[in-house]
Coordinates of C-alpha atoms and ligand atoms in Angstrom, one line a residue:
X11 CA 0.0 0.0 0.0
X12 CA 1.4 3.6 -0.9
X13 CA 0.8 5.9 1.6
X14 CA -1.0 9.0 1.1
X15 CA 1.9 11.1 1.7
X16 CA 3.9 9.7 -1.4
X17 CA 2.6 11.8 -3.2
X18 CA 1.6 14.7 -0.6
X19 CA 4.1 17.5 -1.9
X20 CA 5.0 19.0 -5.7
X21 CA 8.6 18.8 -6.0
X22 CA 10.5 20.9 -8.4
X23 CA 14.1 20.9 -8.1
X24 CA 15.6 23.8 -10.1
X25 CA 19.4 23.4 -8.7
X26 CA 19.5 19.9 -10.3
X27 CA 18.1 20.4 -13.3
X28 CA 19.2 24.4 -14.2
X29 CA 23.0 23.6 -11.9
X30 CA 25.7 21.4 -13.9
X31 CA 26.1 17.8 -11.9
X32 CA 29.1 16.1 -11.1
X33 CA 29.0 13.2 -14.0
X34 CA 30.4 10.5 -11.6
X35 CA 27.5 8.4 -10.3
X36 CA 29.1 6.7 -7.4
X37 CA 29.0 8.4 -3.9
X38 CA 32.4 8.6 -2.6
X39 CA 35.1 11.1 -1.3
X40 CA 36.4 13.2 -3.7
X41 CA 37.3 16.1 -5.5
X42 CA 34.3 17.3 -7.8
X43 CA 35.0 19.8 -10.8
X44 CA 33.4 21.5 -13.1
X45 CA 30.1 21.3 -11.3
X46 CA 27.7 22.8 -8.6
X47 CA 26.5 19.5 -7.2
X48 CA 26.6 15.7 -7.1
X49 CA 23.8 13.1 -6.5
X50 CA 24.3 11.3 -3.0
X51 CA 21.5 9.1 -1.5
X52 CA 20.9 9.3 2.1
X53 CA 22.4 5.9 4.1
X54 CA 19.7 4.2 5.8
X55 CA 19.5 4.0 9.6
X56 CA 18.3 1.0 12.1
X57 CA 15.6 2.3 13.6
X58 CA 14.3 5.6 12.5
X59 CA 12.1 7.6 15.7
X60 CA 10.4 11.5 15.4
X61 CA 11.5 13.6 17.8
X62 CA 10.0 16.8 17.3
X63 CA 8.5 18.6 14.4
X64 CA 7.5 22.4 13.7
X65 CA 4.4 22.5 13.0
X66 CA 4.3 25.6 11.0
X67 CA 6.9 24.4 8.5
X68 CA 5.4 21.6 8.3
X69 CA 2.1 22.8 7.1
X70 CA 4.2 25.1 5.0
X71 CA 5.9 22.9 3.0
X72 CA 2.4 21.2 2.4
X73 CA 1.8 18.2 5.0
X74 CA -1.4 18.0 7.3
X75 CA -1.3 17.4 10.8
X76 CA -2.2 14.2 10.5
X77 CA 0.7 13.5 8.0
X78 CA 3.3 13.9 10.8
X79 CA 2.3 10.5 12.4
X80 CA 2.5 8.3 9.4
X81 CA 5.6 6.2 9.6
X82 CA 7.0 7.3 6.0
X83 CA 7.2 10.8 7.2
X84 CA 10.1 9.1 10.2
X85 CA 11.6 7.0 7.9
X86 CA 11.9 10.1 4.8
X87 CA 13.4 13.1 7.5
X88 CA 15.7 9.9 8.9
X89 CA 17.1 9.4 5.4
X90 CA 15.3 6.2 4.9
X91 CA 13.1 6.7 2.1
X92 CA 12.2 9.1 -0.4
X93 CA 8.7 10.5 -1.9
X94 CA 8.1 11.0 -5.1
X95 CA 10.0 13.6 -6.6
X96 CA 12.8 14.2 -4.6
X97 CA 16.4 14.1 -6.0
X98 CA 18.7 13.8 -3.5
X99 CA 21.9 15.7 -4.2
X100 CA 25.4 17.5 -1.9
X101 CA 26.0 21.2 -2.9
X102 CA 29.7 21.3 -4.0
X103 CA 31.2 24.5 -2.4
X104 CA 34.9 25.9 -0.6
X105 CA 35.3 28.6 2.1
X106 CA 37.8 30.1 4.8
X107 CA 37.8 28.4 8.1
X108 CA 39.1 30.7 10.9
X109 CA 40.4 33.0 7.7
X110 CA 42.5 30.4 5.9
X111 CA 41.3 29.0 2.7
X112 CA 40.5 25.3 2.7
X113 CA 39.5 24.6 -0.6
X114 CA 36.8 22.3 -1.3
X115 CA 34.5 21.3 2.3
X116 CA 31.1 20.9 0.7
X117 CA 28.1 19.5 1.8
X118 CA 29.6 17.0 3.8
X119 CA 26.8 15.3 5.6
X120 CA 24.2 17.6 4.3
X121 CA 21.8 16.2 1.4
X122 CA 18.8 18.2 -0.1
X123 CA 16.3 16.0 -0.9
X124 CA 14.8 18.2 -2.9
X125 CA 12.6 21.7 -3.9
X126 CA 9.5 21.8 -2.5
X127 CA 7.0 24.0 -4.5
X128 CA 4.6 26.2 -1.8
X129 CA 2.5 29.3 -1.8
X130 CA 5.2 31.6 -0.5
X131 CA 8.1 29.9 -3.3
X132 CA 10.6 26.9 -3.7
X133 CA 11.5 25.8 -0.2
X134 CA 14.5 23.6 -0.3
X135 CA 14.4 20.3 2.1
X136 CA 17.9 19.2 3.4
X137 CA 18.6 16.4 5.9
X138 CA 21.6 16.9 8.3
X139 CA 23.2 13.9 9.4
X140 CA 22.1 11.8 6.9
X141 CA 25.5 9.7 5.8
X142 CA 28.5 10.3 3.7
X143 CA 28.7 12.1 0.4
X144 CA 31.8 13.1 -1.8
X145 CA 32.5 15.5 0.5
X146 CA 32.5 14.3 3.4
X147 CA 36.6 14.5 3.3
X148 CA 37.4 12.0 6.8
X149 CA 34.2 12.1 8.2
X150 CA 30.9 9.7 8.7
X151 CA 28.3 12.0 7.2
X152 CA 27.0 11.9 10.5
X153 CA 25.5 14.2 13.1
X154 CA 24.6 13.4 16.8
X155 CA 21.5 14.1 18.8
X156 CA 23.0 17.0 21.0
X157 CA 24.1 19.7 17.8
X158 CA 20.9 18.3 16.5
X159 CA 18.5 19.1 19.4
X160 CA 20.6 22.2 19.3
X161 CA 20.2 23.1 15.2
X162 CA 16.3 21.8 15.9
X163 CA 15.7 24.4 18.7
X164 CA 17.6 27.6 17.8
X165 CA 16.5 27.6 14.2
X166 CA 12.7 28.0 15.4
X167 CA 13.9 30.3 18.4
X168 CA 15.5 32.5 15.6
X169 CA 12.8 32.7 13.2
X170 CA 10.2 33.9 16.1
X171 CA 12.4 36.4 17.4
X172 CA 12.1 38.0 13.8
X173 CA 15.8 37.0 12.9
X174 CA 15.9 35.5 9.0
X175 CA 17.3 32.1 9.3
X176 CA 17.1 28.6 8.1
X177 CA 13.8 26.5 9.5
X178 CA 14.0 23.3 10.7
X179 CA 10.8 21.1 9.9
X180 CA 11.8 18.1 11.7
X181 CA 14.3 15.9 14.0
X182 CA 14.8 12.3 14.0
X183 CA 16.7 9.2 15.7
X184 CA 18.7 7.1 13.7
X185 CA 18.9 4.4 15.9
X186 CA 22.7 4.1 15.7
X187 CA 25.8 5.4 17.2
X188 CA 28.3 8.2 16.2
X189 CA 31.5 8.1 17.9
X190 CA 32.6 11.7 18.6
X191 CA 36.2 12.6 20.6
X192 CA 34.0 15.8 21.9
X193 CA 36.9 17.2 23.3
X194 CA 39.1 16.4 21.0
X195 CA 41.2 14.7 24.1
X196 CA 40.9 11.3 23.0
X197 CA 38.3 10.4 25.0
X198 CA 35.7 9.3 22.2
X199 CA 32.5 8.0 22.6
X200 CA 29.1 6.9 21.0
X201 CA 26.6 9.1 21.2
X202 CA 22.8 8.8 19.5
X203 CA 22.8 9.6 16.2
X204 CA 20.0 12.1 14.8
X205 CA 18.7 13.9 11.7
X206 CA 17.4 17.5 11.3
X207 CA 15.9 18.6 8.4
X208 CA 16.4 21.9 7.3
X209 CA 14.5 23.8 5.5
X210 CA 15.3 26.8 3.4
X211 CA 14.8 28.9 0.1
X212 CA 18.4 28.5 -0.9
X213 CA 21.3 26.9 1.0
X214 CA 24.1 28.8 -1.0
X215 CA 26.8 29.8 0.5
X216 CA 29.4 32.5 -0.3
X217 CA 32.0 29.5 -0.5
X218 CA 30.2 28.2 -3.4
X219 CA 30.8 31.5 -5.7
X220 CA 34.1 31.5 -3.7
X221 CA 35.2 27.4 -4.6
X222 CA 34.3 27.8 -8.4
X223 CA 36.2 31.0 -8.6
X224 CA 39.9 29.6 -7.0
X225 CA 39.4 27.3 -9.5
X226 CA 39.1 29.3 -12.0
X227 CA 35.6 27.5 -13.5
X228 CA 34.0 30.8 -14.8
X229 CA 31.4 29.0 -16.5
X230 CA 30.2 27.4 -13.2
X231 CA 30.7 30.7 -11.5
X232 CA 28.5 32.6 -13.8
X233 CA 26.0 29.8 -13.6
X234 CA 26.0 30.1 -9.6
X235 CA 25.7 33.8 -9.4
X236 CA 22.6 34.0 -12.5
X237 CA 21.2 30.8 -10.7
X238 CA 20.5 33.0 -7.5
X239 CA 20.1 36.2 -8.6
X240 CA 16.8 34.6 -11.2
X241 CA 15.6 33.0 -7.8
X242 CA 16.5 34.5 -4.8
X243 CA 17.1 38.3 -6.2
X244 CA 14.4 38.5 -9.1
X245 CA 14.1 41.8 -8.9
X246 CA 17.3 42.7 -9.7
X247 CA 16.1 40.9 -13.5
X248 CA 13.4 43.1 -13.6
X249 CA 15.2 46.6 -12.6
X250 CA 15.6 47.9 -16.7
X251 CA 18.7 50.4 -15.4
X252 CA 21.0 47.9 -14.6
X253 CA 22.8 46.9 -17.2
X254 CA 25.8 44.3 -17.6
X255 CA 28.0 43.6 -15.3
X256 CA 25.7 46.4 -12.9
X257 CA 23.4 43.5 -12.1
X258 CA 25.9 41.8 -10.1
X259 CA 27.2 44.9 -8.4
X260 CA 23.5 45.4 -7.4
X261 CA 22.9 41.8 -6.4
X262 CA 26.4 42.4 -3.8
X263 CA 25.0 45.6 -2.7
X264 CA 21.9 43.4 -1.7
X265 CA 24.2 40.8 0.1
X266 CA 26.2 43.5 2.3
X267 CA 22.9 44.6 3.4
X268 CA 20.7 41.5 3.8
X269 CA 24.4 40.4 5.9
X270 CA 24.4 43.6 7.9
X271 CA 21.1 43.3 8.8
X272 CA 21.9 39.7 9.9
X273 CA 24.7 40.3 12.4
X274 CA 23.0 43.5 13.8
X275 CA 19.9 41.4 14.6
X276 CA 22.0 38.6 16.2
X277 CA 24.2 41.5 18.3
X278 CA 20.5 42.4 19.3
X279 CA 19.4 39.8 21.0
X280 CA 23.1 38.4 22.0
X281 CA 23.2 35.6 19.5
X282 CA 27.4 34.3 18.7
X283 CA 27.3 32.2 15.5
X284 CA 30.7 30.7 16.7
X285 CA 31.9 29.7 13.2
X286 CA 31.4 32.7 10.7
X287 CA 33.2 30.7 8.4
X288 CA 32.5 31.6 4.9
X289 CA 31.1 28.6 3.7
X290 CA 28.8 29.0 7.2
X291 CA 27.5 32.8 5.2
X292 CA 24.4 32.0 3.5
X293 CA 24.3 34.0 0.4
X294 CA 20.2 35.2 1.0
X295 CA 21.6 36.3 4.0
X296 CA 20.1 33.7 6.6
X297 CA 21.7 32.5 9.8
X298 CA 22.8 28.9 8.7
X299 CA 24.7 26.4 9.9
X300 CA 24.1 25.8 13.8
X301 CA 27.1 24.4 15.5
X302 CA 29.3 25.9 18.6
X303 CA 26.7 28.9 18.9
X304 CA 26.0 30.4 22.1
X305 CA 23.7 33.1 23.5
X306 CA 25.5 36.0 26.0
X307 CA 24.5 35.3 29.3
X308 CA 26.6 37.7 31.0
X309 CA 27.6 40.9 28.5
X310 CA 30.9 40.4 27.3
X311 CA 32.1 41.6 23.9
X312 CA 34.9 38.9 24.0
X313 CA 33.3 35.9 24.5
X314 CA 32.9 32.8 22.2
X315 CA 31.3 29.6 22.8
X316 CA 33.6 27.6 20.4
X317 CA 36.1 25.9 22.7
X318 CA 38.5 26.0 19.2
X319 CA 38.3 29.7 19.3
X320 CA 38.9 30.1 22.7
X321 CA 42.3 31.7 22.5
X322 CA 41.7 33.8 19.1
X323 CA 38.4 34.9 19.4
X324 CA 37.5 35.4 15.9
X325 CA 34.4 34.8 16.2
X326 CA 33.5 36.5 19.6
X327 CA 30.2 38.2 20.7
X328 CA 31.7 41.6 19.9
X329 CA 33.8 40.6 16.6
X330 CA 30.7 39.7 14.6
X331 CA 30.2 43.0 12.5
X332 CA 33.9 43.1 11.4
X333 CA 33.7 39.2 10.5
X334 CA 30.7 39.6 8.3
X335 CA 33.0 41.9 6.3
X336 CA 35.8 40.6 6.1
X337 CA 33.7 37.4 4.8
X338 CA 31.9 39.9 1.7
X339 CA 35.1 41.0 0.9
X340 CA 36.1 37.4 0.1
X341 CA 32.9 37.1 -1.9
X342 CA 33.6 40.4 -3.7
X343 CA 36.9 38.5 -4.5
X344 CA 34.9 35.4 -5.9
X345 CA 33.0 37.5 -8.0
X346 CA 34.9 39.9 -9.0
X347 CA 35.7 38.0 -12.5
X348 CA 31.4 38.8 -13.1
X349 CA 32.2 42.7 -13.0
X350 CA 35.8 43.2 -13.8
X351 CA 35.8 46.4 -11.9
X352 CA 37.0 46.3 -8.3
X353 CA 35.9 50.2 -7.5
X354 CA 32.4 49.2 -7.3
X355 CA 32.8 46.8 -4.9
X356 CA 35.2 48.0 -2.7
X357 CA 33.1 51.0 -2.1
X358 CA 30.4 48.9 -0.9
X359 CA 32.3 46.6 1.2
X360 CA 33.8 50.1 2.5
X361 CA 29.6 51.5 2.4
X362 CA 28.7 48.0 4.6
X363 CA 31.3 49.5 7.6
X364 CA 29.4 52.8 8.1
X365 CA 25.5 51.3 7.1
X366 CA 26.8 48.5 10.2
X367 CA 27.6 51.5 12.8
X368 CA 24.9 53.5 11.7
X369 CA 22.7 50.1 12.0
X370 CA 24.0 49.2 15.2
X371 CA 23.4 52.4 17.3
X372 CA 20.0 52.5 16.0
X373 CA 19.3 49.3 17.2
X374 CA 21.1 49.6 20.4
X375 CA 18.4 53.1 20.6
X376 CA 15.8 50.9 20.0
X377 CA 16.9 48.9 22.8
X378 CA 16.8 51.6 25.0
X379 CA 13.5 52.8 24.0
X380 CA 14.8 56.1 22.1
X381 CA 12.5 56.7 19.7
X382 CA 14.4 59.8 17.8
X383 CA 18.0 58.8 17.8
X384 CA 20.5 61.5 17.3
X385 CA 24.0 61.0 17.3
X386 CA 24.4 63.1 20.8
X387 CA 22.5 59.5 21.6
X388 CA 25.8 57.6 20.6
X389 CA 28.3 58.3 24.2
X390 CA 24.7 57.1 26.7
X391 CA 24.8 53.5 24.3
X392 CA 28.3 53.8 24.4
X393 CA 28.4 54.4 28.1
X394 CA 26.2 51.5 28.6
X395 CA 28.0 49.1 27.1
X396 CA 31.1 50.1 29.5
X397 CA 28.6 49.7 32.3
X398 CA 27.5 46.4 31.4
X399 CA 30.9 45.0 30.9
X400 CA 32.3 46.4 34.4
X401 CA 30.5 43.6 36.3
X402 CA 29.0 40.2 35.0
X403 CA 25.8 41.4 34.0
X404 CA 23.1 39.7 32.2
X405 CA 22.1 41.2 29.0
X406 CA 18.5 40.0 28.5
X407 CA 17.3 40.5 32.1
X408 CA 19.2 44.1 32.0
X409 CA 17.1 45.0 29.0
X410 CA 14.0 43.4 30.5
X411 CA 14.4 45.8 33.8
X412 CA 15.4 48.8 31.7
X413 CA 12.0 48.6 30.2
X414 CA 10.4 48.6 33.4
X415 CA 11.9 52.2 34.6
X416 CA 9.4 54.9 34.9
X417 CA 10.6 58.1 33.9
X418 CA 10.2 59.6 37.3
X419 CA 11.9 56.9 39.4
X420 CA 14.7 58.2 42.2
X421 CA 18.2 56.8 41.1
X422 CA 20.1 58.2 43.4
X423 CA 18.8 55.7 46.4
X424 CA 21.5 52.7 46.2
X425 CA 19.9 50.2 47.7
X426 CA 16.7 50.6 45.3
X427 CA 18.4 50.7 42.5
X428 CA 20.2 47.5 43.8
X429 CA 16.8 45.7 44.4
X430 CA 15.8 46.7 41.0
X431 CA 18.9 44.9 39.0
X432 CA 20.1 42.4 41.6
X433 CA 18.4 39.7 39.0
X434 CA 20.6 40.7 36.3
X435 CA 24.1 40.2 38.2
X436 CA 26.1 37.0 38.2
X437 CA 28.0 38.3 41.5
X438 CA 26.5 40.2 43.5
X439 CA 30.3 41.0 45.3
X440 CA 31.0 42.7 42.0
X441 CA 28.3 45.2 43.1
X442 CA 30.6 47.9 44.8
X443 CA 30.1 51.7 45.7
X444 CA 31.9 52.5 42.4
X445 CA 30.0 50.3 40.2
X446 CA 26.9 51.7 41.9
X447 CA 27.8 55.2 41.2
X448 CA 28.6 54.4 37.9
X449 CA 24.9 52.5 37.4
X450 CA 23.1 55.8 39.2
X451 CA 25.1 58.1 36.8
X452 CA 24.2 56.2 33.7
X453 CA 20.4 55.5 35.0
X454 CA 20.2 59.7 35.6
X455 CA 21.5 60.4 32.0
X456 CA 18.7 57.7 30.5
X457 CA 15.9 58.8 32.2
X458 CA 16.6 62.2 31.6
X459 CA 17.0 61.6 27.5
X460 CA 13.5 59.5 27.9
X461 CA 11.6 62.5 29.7
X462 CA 12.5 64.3 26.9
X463 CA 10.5 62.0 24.2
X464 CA 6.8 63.1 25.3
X465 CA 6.4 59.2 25.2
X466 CA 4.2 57.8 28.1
X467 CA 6.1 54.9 30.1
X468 CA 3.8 52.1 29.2
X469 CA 4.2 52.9 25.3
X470 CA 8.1 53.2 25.9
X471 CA 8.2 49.5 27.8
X472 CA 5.9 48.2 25.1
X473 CA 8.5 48.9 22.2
X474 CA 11.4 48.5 24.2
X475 CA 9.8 45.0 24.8
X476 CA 9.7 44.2 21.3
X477 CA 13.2 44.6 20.5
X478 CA 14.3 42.9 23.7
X479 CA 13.3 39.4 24.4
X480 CA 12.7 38.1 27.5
X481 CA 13.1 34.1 26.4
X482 CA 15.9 32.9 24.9
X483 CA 17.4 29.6 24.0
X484 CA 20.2 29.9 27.3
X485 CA 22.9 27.4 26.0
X486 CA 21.9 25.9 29.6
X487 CA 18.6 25.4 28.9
X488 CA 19.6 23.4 25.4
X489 CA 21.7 21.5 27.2
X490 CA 19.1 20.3 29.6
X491 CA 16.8 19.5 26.7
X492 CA 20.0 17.5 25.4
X493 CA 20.3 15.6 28.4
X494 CA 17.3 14.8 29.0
X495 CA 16.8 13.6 25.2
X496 CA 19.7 11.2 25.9
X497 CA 17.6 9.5 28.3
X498 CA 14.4 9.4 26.1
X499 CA 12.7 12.1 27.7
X500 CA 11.9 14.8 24.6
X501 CA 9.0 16.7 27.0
X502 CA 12.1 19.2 27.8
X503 CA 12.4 19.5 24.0
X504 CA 9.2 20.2 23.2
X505 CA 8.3 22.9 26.3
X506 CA 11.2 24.9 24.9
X507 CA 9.9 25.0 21.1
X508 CA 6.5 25.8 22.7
X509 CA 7.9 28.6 25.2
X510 CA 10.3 30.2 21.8
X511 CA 7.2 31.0 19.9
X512 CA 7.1 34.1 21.9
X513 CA 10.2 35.0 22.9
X514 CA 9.1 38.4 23.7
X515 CA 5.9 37.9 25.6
X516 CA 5.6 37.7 28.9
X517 CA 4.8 33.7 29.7
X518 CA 4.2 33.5 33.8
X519 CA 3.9 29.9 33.2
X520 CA 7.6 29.6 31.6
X521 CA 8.9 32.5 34.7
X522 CA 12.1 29.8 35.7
X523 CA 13.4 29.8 31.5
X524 CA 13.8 33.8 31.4
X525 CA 16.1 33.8 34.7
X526 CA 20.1 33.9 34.4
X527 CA 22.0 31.2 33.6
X528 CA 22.8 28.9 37.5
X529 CA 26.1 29.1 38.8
X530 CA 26.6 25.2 37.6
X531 CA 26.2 26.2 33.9
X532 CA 28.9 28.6 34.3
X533 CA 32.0 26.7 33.1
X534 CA 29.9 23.2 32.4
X535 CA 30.5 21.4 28.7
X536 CA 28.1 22.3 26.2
X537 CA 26.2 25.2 28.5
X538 CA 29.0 27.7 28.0
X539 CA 32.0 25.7 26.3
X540 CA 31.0 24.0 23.1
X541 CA 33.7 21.9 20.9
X542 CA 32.5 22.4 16.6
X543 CA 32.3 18.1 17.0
X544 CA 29.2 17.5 16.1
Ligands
AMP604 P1 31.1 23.0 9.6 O1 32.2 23.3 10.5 O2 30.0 22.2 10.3 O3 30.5 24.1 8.8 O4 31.6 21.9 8.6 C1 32.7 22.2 7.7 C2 32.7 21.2 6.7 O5 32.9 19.9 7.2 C3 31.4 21.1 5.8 O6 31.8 20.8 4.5 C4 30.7 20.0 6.4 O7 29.8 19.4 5.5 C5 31.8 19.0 6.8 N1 31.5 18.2 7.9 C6 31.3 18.5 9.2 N2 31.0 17.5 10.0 C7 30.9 16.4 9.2 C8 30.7 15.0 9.3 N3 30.4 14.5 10.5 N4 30.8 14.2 8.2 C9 31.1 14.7 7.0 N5 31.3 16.0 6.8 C10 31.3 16.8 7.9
MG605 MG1 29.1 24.4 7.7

C-alpha cells in the first residue's frame, strides 16, 4: 500500500536540473570539478524515531497534521526513504575556516532531498546527518543528537524572534551510534545519532561562488551567481537600469545589506554564530549552519562559545560585524571576475562599515527605548556598554528591567536601585560603591533623554519590549533538553519549542526559563563551552 503522503508535496528541483552535476554516479570522497552538485543518497538507519516537528513548516511545505504520524514521514526526514519527486543531491562548495582558505569542504553530511514547491516559493528540504557524500573528506556524514537538538531548537527560536534564518521542519533518531572525541582529548565515545531537516529557500553559501572562482571555473561561477540572482534576487532581472555587469554589483549591494542586517539582529538579541566561516555565510543572508553557537548570558564583547576559538576569538560576541565583512570581501573577491571592476565593490564593502555602525546604534536606541535617535544618543549607548561590561551582567534581564523604569523613578537611592537589578548580576560581590555610582550616573543620563520624548512609560516598555526578548534559547537550557533527550525524555524539547514561539511575551507559566544562567552552567560542557564536533 502507498501511503497517502507519497505523493503529498509538488517537487521541483531547479538546482539539479538548471546547476551542472558532477558526472560521476558513485558516492564517494572526492574532488568534484566543473560542477555545482553531485547526486548522494541518504544511508539508511536501524531504527528511524520522530522527535520533534514544527508545525508551521510543516504545514508550509504542504503536510497536514495528520501526515506527521505516518511512519513514511520518520523514515523520509531519517534518510530512509524518499517521496516522489525528490532528487537527492550534496552542494559542491569551498570557504575560509578561521580566515585560511581550505578549498573544497562541501556539503559534507548535508543532502537536499529536494525543492518543495509552496504558496510563498521553492522551499528547499535538506537532511543533516544523513551519511557520507563526496564530500565528506574524513568524516561519517554523520551528526549526533546533541548539535541536532541544538540546530532543531535555535532555528525555530531565531525565526520567532524576527531574525531571518534557516527552518527546521523536523528531528529524527537514527537508531545508531556516532562516535565523537568531543573534546578532541581522546576520550571518544558513542553518542545517538540524529537527523534535522532543514529547510530553506536557498542553502548557498558564499564558499560556493568562492570554490568555483579559486578554481578558476568561470562557466560554473556565472551559472551560480545567475542561478540565484533569477531566484532569490528576481528583482534585480526586472530593474531595466541595470545593465551588464551592474546587475551583479546590485545583487552584492543586496548581500552586504541583507548580511548587515543579519549580524545586527544577532548583536541584538546576543546571538554568537561561533563559526562565521564563509562557507557558514548564506548567500540570502540567513543564519545557517548551527554548530558551537552560544547566547551572551553575562555581557561580554569577547566571549565565544567555540572551545577551538577560545584563544583567538575570531568569532566572539563583539567581533561579529567586522567578520561579516571581512567574509563579503572574500565574496567580492569570488565574483569579481562577473564585474571586472574592483571600485564598485570596494566602495560597498567600504559602504557595509558605516550602514553597520549606523545600524547598530539605531538598534542599540531601540533597545533603550529612544524613539528619535541623534548622534548626541551615541556616548549614553556607548556608556552603557562600558557599564555592562564592568560587572558580569546579564544582557537580557538588563534590558527586561530597563524597560520597566518609569521616567520619574529616584536613582540616586543605592539600595533601590540594587533591588531593581540584583536579577541581572552573576555576583553580587562585583556590586561595589563604584559600580553603583557608575549605574546611578548612567540611569540619571537615561531617564533624563527618555523624559525628553513626550512618550508615556507604558508605550516606551511596550516597544522596548519588542526589540528585547525576555526568552531565549540559554545554552543551559539546550543543554538540559540534550540531556534529558539522551535519556528518552523529549518533553524538555518540546516545552522549549513551545515557550520560543514568543520569545518576547511575557509567559508566567515559563517564569524559571527567562532567569540567568545557575552558577553550575557557568563553566559546564556544552552550556558555556561547546567543541565544533558535532
Ligand atoms: P562545519 O564546521 O559544520 O561548517 O563543517 C565544515 C565542513 O565539514 C562542511 O563541509 C561539512 O559538511 C563538513 N562536515 C562537518 N561534519 C561532518 C561529518 N560528521 N561528516 C562529514 N562531513 C562533515
Ligand atoms: Mg558548515
Amino acid at each position: 500500500m502507498t501511503s497517502s503522503l507519497q505523493h503529498k508535496l509538488t517537487f521541483d528541483n531547479r538546482f539539479v536540473t538548471q546547476l551542472t552535476a558532477d558526472l560521476e554516479p558513485e558516492n564517494f570522497v572526492r574532488q568534484v570539478f566543473d560542477a555545482a552538485y553531485s547526486l548522494a543518497m541518504p544511508t539508511p538507519t536501524a531504527a528511524p524515531q520522530l522527535v520533534a516537528v514544527s508545525y508551521d513548516v510543516a504545514i508550509a511545505c504542504g503536510f497536514d497534521c495528520d501526515d506527521l504520524a505516518q511512519p513514511l514521514f520518520s523514515k523520509v526526514f531519517s534518510g530512509n526513504g524518499l517521496l516522489d519527486g525528490m532528487t537527492p543531491y550534496a552542494m559542491c562548495y569551498g570557504g575560509h575556516q578561521f580566515g585560511h582558505w581550505a578549498g573544497q569542504l562541501g556539503d559534507g553530511r548535508a543532502i537536499n532531498l529536494g525543492e518543495v514547491v509552496t504558496p510563498t516559493g521553492h522551499q528547499t528540504l535538506q537532511l543533516k546527518g544523513a551519511g557520507p557524500t563526496p564530500y565528506s573528506r574524513t568524516a561519517d556524514g554523520r551528526a549526533v543528537l546533541r548539535s541536532s537538538v541544538r540546530e532543531f531548537l535555535c532555528s525555530e527560536a531565531m525565526f520567532h524572534l524576527g531574525i531571518p534564518t534557516t527552518r527546521a521542519l523536523s528531528l529524527c533518531l537514527t537508531g545508531d551510534e556516532v562516535v565523537r572525541d568531543m573534546f578532541y582529548d581522546g576520550r571518544a565515545a558513542a553518542e545517538p545519532g540524529a537527523v534535522v531537516c532543514r529547510v530553506s529557500s536557498s542553502f548557498m553559501r558564499f564558499g560556493n561562488f568562492q570554490l568555483a572562482a579559486k578554481r578558476q571555473d568561470m562557466a560554473l561561477l556565472k551559472s551560480l551567481a545567475d542561478f540565484t540572482i533569477k531566484h532569490d534576487f528576481p528583482h534585480l532581472l526586472s530593474d531595466s537600469t541595470l545593465i551588464g555587469p551592474d546587475v551583479y554589483i546590485a545583487w552584492f549591494k543586496e548581500v552586504c545589506q541583507r548580511t548587515c542586517e543579519l549580524v545586527i539582529a544577532w548583536q541584538r538579541v546576543g546571538f554568537v554564530h561561533g563559526v562565521m566561516n564563509t562557507d557558514n555565510m548564506s548567500i540570502i543572508g540567513e543564519t545557517i549552519d548551527y554548530g558551537p553557537y552560544g547566547w551572551v548570558d553575562n555581557f561580554d564583547l569577547g566571549w565565544t562559545p567555540n572551545t577551538t576559538d577560545a584563544q583567538g576569538k575570531r568569532y566572539c560576541f563583539g567581533r561579529q560585524g567586522e567578520i561579516a565583512q571581512w567574509n563579503l570581501f572574500q565574496l567580492a573577491n569570488a565574483i569579481y571576475p562577473l564585474v571586472d571592476e574592483a571600485e564598485p565593490l570596494e566602495a560597498l564593502l567600504a559602504e557595509f562599515a558605516t550602514d553597520y555602525q549606523q545600524q547598530w546604534t539605531h538598534m542599540m536606541a531601540s533597545k533603550l527605548g529612544l524613539v528619535q535617535y541623534s548622534a548626541a544618543d551615541l556616548p549614553l549607548i556607548e556608556q552603557l556598554e562600558t557599564l555592562l561590561m564592568a560587572i558580569e551582567t546579564d544582557m537580557t534581564i538588563f534590558f527586561r528591567t530597563l524597560a520597566t523604569l518609569k521616567q520619574q523613578q529616584p536613582v540616586d537611592e543605592p539600595q533601590q536601585l540594587l533591588q531593581c537589578f540584583t536579577p541581572c548580576y552573576y555576583n553580587l560581590e562585583q556590586v561595589d560603591e563604584l559600580y553603583l555610582t557608575q549605574l546611578a550616573q548612567w540611569l540619571t543620563a537615561y531617564l533624563e533623554r527618555i523624559s525628553t520624548q513626550n512618550i508615556s512609560d507604558e508605550r516606551r516598555s511596550a516597544a522596548m519590549n519588542k526589540v528585547n526578548p525576555k526568552y531565549v534559547l540559554r545554552n543551559y537550557l539546550a543543554q538540559q533538553a540534550i540531556t534529558a533527550a539522551e535519556q528518552g525524555d523529549f518533553s524538555e524539547i518540546a516545552t522549549l519549542q513551545t515557550l520560543l514561539q514568543f520569545p518576547y511575551d511575557e509567559q508566567p507559566e515559563f517564569e524559571r526559563y527567562a532567569q540567568k544562567r545557575p552558577d553550575w552552567a557557568r563553566d559546564k560542557p556544552g552550556c558555556s563551552m561547546l567543541s565544533c564536533s558535532s
